[in-house]
Short mmCIF file of C-alpha atoms in Angstrom, two decimals:
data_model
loop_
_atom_site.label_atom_id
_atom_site.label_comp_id
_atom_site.label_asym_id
_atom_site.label_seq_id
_atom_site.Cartn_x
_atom_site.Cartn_y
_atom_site.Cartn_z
CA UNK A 1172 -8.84 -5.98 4.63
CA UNK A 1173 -5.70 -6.26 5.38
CA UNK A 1174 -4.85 -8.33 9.17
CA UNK A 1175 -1.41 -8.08 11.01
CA UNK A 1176 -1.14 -11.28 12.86
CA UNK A 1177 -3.37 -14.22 14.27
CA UNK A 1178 -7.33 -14.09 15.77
CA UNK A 1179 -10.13 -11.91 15.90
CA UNK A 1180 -8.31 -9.45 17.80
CA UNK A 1181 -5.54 -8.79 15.55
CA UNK A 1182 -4.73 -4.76 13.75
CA UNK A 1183 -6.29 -4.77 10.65
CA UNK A 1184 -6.69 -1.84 7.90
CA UNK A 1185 -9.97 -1.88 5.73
CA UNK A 1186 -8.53 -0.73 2.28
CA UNK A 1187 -10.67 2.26 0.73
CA UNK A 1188 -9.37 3.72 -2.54
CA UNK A 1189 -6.40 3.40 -4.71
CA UNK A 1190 -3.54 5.93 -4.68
CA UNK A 1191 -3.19 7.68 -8.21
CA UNK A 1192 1.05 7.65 -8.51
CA UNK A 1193 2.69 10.73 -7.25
CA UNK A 1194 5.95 12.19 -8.03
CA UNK A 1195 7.50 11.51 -5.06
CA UNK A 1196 7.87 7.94 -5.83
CA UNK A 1197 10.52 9.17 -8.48
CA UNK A 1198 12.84 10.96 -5.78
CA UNK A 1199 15.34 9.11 -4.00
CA UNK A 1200 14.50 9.78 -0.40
CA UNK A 1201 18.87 9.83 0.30
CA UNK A 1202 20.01 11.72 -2.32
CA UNK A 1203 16.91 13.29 -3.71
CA UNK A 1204 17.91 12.69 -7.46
CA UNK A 1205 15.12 11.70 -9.90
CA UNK A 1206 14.51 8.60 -11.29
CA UNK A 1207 11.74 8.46 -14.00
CA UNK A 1208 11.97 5.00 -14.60
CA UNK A 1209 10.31 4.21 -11.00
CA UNK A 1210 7.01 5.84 -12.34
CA UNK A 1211 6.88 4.65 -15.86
CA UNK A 1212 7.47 0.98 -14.12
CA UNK A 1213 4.16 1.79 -11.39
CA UNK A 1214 2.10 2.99 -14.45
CA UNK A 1215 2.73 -0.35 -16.24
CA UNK A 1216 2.63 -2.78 -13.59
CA UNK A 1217 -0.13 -1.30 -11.34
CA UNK A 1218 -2.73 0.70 -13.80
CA UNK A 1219 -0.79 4.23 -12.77
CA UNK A 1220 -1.53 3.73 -9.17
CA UNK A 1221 1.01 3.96 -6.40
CA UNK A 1222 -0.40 2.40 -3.49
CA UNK A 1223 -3.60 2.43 -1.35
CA UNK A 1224 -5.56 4.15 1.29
CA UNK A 1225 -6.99 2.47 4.44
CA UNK A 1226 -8.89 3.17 7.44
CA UNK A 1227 -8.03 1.14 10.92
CA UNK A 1228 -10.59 -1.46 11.31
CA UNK A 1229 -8.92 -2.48 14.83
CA UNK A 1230 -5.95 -1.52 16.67
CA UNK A 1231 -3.31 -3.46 17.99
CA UNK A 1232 0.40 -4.26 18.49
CA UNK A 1233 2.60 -4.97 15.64
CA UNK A 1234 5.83 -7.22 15.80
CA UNK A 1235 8.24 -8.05 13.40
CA UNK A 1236 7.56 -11.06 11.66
CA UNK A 1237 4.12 -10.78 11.94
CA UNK A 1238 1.90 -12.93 9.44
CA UNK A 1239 0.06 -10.28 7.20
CA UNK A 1240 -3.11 -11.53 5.39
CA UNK A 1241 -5.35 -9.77 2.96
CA UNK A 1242 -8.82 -11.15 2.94
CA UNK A 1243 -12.00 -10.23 1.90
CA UNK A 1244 -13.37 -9.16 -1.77
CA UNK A 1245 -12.23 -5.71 -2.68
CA UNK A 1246 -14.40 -2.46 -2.47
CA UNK A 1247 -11.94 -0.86 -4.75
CA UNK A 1248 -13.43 -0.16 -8.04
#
């Protein structure tokens, strides 16, 4: 899980499932030029996944500077 903040009120996102890499991660949002060296570096340093998915466990305000925790075992496989 992944907390935003301090106390048993604070946002937090369960994390569900890993995100397979996309191509979109090679485009440069600004100029929209490729860059294949973005995915080949995800591939090796994450097992060819991009990110995650999550589900809001609770909502809440979020404020810059905000401690962000991860805690809990994983239910990723």
């Amino acid at each position: 899980m992944l907390s935003f903040g301090e106390g048993d009120n604070a946002p937090a996102i369960a994390v569900t499932m890993r995100d397979v890499r996309c191509a979109m991660a090679n485009v440069d949002p600004d100029s929209a030029s490729r860059a294949p060296e973005v995915l080949r570096s995800v591939r090796r340093a994450n097992q060819n996944n991009a990110g995650i998915y999550g589900a809001v466990i609770r909502v809440g305000q979020l404020v810059v500077g905000q401690i962000v925790r991860f805690s809990g075992s994983s239910i990723l496989p």
